[in-house]
CSV table of C-alpha atoms and ligand atoms in Angstrom, one decimal:
chain,number,residue,atom,x,y,z
A,1,UNK,CA,1.1,0.3,20.1
A,2,UNK,CA,-0.1,2.2,23.1
A,3,UNK,CA,-2.1,0.1,25.7
A,4,UNK,CA,-5.4,1.8,26.4
A,5,UNK,CA,-5.9,3.0,29.9
A,6,UNK,CA,-9.4,3.5,31.4
A,7,UNK,CA,-9.5,5.2,34.8
A,8,UNK,CA,-12.5,5.8,37.0
A,9,UNK,CA,-12.5,9.2,38.8
A,10,UNK,CA,-15.0,8.6,41.6
A,11,UNK,CA,-14.7,12.2,42.9
A,12,UNK,CA,-16.3,12.6,46.4
A,13,UNK,CA,-18.4,9.4,46.1
A,14,UNK,CA,-18.6,6.1,47.9
A,15,UNK,CA,-17.7,5.0,51.5
A,16,UNK,CA,-15.0,2.4,52.0
A,17,UNK,CA,-17.6,-0.4,52.1
A,18,UNK,CA,-19.2,0.8,48.9
A,19,UNK,CA,-15.8,1.1,47.3
A,20,UNK,CA,-15.0,-2.5,48.1
A,21,UNK,CA,-18.3,-3.6,46.7
A,22,UNK,CA,-18.0,-1.6,43.5
A,23,UNK,CA,-14.5,-3.0,42.9
A,24,UNK,CA,-15.7,-6.5,43.4
A,25,UNK,CA,-18.4,-5.9,40.8
A,26,UNK,CA,-15.9,-4.4,38.3
A,27,UNK,CA,-13.6,-7.4,38.8
A,28,UNK,CA,-16.4,-9.8,38.0
A,29,UNK,CA,-17.5,-7.9,34.9
A,30,UNK,CA,-14.1,-7.6,33.4
A,31,UNK,CA,-12.7,-11.1,34.0
A,32,UNK,CA,-10.4,-12.1,31.2
A,33,UNK,CA,-9.8,-8.5,30.0
A,34,UNK,CA,-6.0,-8.1,29.7
A,35,UNK,CA,-5.4,-5.7,26.9
A,36,UNK,CA,-6.7,-2.6,28.7
A,37,UNK,CA,-5.1,-1.0,31.8
A,38,UNK,CA,-7.8,-0.5,34.4
A,39,UNK,CA,-7.5,2.0,37.3
A,40,UNK,CA,-10.0,3.0,39.9
A,41,UNK,CA,-9.5,6.3,41.8
A,42,UNK,CA,-11.7,6.4,45.0
A,43,UNK,CA,-11.5,9.1,47.7
A,44,UNK,CA,-8.4,8.9,50.0
A,45,UNK,CA,-10.5,7.4,52.9
A,46,UNK,CA,-11.4,4.4,50.8
A,47,UNK,CA,-7.9,3.5,49.6
A,48,UNK,CA,-7.0,0.9,52.2
A,49,UNK,CA,-10.2,-1.1,51.6
A,50,UNK,CA,-10.0,-0.5,47.9
A,51,UNK,CA,-6.4,-1.9,47.8
A,52,UNK,CA,-7.6,-5.0,49.6
A,53,UNK,CA,-10.5,-5.3,47.1
A,54,UNK,CA,-8.1,-4.9,44.1
A,55,UNK,CA,-5.5,-7.4,45.4
A,56,UNK,CA,-4.9,-10.4,43.2
A,57,UNK,CA,-6.6,-8.7,40.2
A,58,UNK,CA,-5.4,-6.5,37.4
A,59,UNK,CA,-7.4,-3.5,38.6
A,60,UNK,CA,-5.0,-0.8,39.7
A,61,UNK,CA,-5.5,1.8,42.3
A,62,UNK,CA,-5.3,5.6,41.8
A,63,UNK,CA,-5.7,8.6,44.1
A,64,UNK,CA,-7.3,11.9,43.2
A,65,UNK,CA,-4.5,14.2,44.3
A,66,UNK,CA,-1.1,14.3,46.0
A,67,UNK,CA,0.9,17.0,47.7
A,68,UNK,CA,4.4,17.9,46.5
A,69,UNK,CA,6.1,17.9,49.9
A,70,UNK,CA,7.3,14.7,51.5
A,71,UNK,CA,5.9,15.5,55.0
A,72,UNK,CA,5.4,18.4,57.4
A,73,UNK,CA,2.9,21.1,58.5
A,74,UNK,CA,0.4,20.8,55.6
A,75,UNK,CA,-2.9,20.2,57.2
A,76,UNK,CA,-5.3,18.2,55.2
A,77,UNK,CA,-2.7,17.1,52.6
A,78,UNK,CA,-1.5,13.6,51.6
A,79,UNK,CA,2.0,12.7,50.4
A,80,UNK,CA,3.2,10.4,47.6
A,81,UNK,CA,4.8,8.1,50.2
A,82,UNK,CA,1.5,7.7,52.0
A,83,UNK,CA,-0.2,6.7,48.8
A,84,UNK,CA,2.6,4.3,47.9
A,85,UNK,CA,2.1,2.7,51.3
A,86,UNK,CA,-1.5,1.9,50.3
A,87,UNK,CA,-0.6,0.2,47.1
A,88,UNK,CA,-1.6,3.2,45.0
A,89,UNK,CA,0.1,3.2,41.5
A,90,UNK,CA,-1.6,6.2,39.8
A,91,UNK,CA,-2.7,9.7,40.8
A,92,UNK,CA,-4.9,12.2,39.1
A,93,UNK,CA,-3.3,15.7,39.0
A,94,UNK,CA,-4.8,19.0,38.0
A,95,UNK,CA,-8.4,17.9,37.5
A,96,UNK,CA,-10.5,20.9,36.4
A,97,UNK,CA,-12.5,20.7,39.6
A,98,UNK,CA,-9.3,21.2,41.5
A,99,UNK,CA,-8.3,24.1,39.3
A,100,UNK,CA,-11.8,25.6,39.5
A,101,UNK,CA,-12.6,25.2,43.2
A,102,UNK,CA,-9.3,24.7,45.0
A,103,UNK,CA,-6.9,27.1,43.4
A,104,UNK,CA,-4.9,24.5,41.4
A,105,UNK,CA,-2.5,26.2,39.0
A,106,UNK,CA,-0.1,25.0,36.3
A,107,UNK,CA,2.7,25.6,38.7
A,108,UNK,CA,1.2,23.4,41.4
A,109,UNK,CA,0.3,20.8,38.8
A,110,UNK,CA,3.9,20.7,37.9
A,111,UNK,CA,5.1,20.3,41.5
A,112,UNK,CA,2.6,17.5,42.2
A,113,UNK,CA,3.6,15.7,39.0
A,114,UNK,CA,7.3,15.8,39.9
A,115,UNK,CA,6.6,14.5,43.4
A,116,UNK,CA,4.4,11.7,42.1
A,117,UNK,CA,7.1,10.7,39.6
A,118,UNK,CA,9.8,10.8,42.2
A,119,UNK,CA,7.8,8.4,44.3
A,120,UNK,CA,7.2,6.0,41.3
A,121,UNK,CA,3.5,6.9,40.9
A,122,UNK,CA,2.0,7.4,37.4
A,123,UNK,CA,0.5,10.9,37.2
A,124,UNK,CA,-2.6,11.3,35.2
A,125,UNK,CA,-2.3,15.0,34.3
A,126,UNK,CA,-5.5,16.7,33.3
A,127,UNK,CA,-5.8,19.6,30.8
A,128,UNK,CA,-8.8,21.1,29.1
A,129,UNK,CA,-10.5,24.4,28.2
A,130,UNK,CA,-13.7,25.9,29.6
A,131,UNK,CA,-16.6,26.7,27.3
A,132,UNK,CA,-15.8,30.4,27.6
A,133,UNK,CA,-12.3,29.7,26.5
A,134,UNK,CA,-13.4,27.5,23.6
A,135,UNK,CA,-16.0,30.1,22.5
A,136,UNK,CA,-13.4,32.8,22.8
A,137,UNK,CA,-11.0,31.0,20.4
A,138,UNK,CA,-8.6,30.2,23.2
A,139,UNK,CA,-8.8,26.4,23.3
A,140,UNK,CA,-5.4,25.8,21.6
A,141,UNK,CA,-3.5,28.3,23.7
A,142,UNK,CA,-5.1,27.1,27.0
A,143,UNK,CA,-4.4,23.4,26.3
A,144,UNK,CA,-0.9,24.1,25.0
A,145,UNK,CA,-0.1,26.3,28.0
A,146,UNK,CA,-1.5,23.7,30.6
A,147,UNK,CA,0.5,20.9,28.9
A,148,UNK,CA,3.8,22.8,28.6
A,149,UNK,CA,3.7,24.3,32.1
A,150,UNK,CA,2.2,21.3,33.9
A,151,UNK,CA,4.8,19.0,32.3
A,152,UNK,CA,7.8,21.3,32.4
A,153,UNK,CA,11.2,20.0,33.3
A,154,UNK,CA,10.4,16.3,33.7
A,155,UNK,CA,13.3,15.1,31.7
A,156,UNK,CA,13.2,11.4,30.8
A,157,UNK,CA,10.3,11.0,33.3
A,158,UNK,CA,8.0,12.6,30.7
A,159,UNK,CA,7.6,9.2,29.1
A,160,UNK,CA,6.0,7.9,32.3
A,161,UNK,CA,3.0,10.2,32.5
A,162,UNK,CA,-0.6,9.9,31.2
A,163,UNK,CA,-2.4,13.0,30.0
A,164,UNK,CA,-6.2,13.4,30.2
A,165,UNK,CA,-7.9,15.8,27.9
A,166,UNK,CA,-11.0,16.9,29.6
A,167,UNK,CA,-12.9,19.8,28.1
A,168,UNK,CA,-14.5,21.4,31.1
A,169,UNK,CA,-17.8,21.9,29.2
A,170,UNK,CA,-18.2,18.1,28.7
A,171,UNK,CA,-17.6,17.1,32.4
A,172,UNK,CA,-20.7,15.9,34.1
A,173,UNK,CA,-22.9,17.7,31.5
A,174,UNK,CA,-23.8,14.8,29.2
A,175,UNK,CA,-22.4,16.9,26.4
A,176,UNK,CA,-19.5,14.9,25.0
A,177,UNK,CA,-16.9,16.3,22.6
A,178,UNK,CA,-17.5,14.7,19.2
A,179,UNK,CA,-14.8,12.1,18.3
A,180,UNK,CA,-13.5,14.6,15.7
A,181,UNK,CA,-13.4,17.5,18.2
A,182,UNK,CA,-11.6,15.3,20.7
A,183,UNK,CA,-9.2,13.9,18.2
A,184,UNK,CA,-8.2,17.4,17.0
A,185,UNK,CA,-7.2,18.3,20.6
A,186,UNK,CA,-5.5,15.0,21.3
A,187,UNK,CA,-3.4,15.5,18.2
A,188,UNK,CA,-2.5,19.0,19.4
A,189,UNK,CA,-1.5,17.6,22.8
A,190,UNK,CA,0.7,15.0,21.2
A,191,UNK,CA,2.4,17.6,19.0
A,192,UNK,CA,3.0,19.7,22.2
A,193,UNK,CA,4.4,16.6,23.9
A,194,UNK,CA,6.7,16.1,20.9
A,195,UNK,CA,7.9,19.7,21.3
A,196,UNK,CA,8.7,19.0,24.9
A,197,UNK,CA,10.2,15.6,24.7
A,198,UNK,CA,10.6,14.6,21.1
A,199,UNK,CA,8.4,12.6,18.7
A,200,UNK,CA,9.5,9.2,19.8
A,201,UNK,CA,8.5,9.8,23.4
A,202,UNK,CA,5.3,11.6,22.5
A,203,UNK,CA,4.3,8.6,20.5
A,204,UNK,CA,4.4,6.4,23.5
A,205,UNK,CA,2.4,8.7,25.9
A,206,UNK,CA,-1.2,7.7,26.5
A,207,UNK,CA,-3.7,10.6,26.2
A,208,UNK,CA,-7.1,9.8,27.7
A,209,UNK,CA,-10.4,11.6,26.9
A,210,UNK,CA,-12.7,12.6,29.7
A,211,UNK,CA,-16.0,14.3,29.8
A,212,UNK,CA,-19.3,12.4,29.7
A,213,UNK,CA,-17.7,9.3,28.3
A,214,UNK,CA,-20.3,6.6,28.4
A,215,UNK,CA,-20.8,3.0,27.1
A,216,UNK,CA,-22.6,4.3,24.0
A,217,UNK,CA,-19.9,6.8,22.9
A,218,UNK,CA,-16.7,5.2,24.3
A,219,UNK,CA,-15.9,2.9,21.3
A,220,UNK,CA,-16.2,5.7,18.7
A,221,UNK,CA,-14.0,8.1,20.9
A,222,UNK,CA,-11.4,5.5,21.5
A,223,UNK,CA,-11.2,4.5,17.8
A,224,UNK,CA,-9.7,7.9,17.1
A,225,UNK,CA,-5.9,7.6,16.4
A,226,UNK,CA,-4.8,9.7,19.4
A,227,UNK,CA,-7.4,8.7,22.0
A,228,UNK,CA,-5.8,6.1,24.2
A,229,UNK,CA,-8.5,5.6,26.8
A,230,UNK,CA,-10.8,7.5,29.1
A,231,UNK,CA,-11.0,9.2,32.5
A,232,UNK,CA,-14.5,8.4,33.5
A,233,UNK,CA,-16.6,10.2,36.2
A,234,UNK,CA,-20.3,9.4,36.4
A,235,UNK,CA,-20.2,6.2,34.4
A,236,UNK,CA,-17.4,4.8,36.7
A,237,UNK,CA,-19.7,4.7,39.7
A,238,UNK,CA,-21.5,1.6,38.5
A,239,UNK,CA,-19.7,-1.7,37.7
A,240,UNK,CA,-21.8,-2.4,34.5
A,241,UNK,CA,-21.3,0.9,32.8
A,242,UNK,CA,-17.6,1.1,33.8
A,243,UNK,CA,-17.0,-2.4,32.5
A,244,UNK,CA,-18.8,-1.6,29.3
A,245,UNK,CA,-16.5,1.3,28.7
A,246,UNK,CA,-13.5,-0.9,29.4
A,247,UNK,CA,-14.7,-3.5,27.0
A,248,UNK,CA,-15.2,-0.8,24.4
A,249,UNK,CA,-11.4,-0.2,24.7
A,250,UNK,CA,-10.4,-3.9,24.0
B,301,LIG,P1,-17.8,12.7,33.7
B,301,LIG,O1,-16.5,13.2,34.5
B,301,LIG,O2,-17.4,11.4,33.1
B,301,LIG,O3,-18.8,12.6,34.8
B,301,LIG,O4,-18.1,13.8,32.8
B,301,LIG,C1,-15.2,13.0,34.0
B,301,LIG,C2,-14.1,13.6,34.9
B,301,LIG,O5,-14.4,14.7,35.5
B,301,LIG,O6,-13.0,13.0,35.1
């Protein structure tokens, strides 16, 4: 049985004080929830205060990116050790906004994933097709390629990752994939994971859905056999809507 994992991707939102207040609100709303893994991923500048706000609760802390080098002349970058030092346990890698606006490629996704794993962080590796790719009949090839290249050569560490399927056309658009559409791609990702690491490992890996997941569609999406949680953008910025999604995963 895979434990559901709900992560909030706050993107470039919230100051440190706002982050602490949001986490306090989330903690209050989800008191007693133990069967879902809950992660919040604020901007880097919030992590220290966010870690203090998460302390003593089951809410875990994630970052939104990590560099693959341990240290050095990489202006503007953050290493895995720096994240570990701030009590970060998870890190989003290869989000479509990074691929679209910041030159992220399958090769850099792979490097970041390896660096995160080497430091003991849990990578949340994002894959997903654009609308143009879906309409052009390329959804399968894009998702399989991103999965295979992003997760290449991880060895036994493959079992430690989380995958997020985020169709780009559903992110921030209010246009969610239907549960059937999402399930079809999640099953494809799991078959691809089985090709890489074997069926037994693939069966243990959590695959989140992301893209306009809201309190009113979360339960139906997460009731699909291969949907093991969500990566939530807009609805993660308010304690009540984020908590409602978490409770839909119980
Ligand atoms: P959304 O974003 O929930 O606002 O669509 C999801 C994401 O980009 O991770």
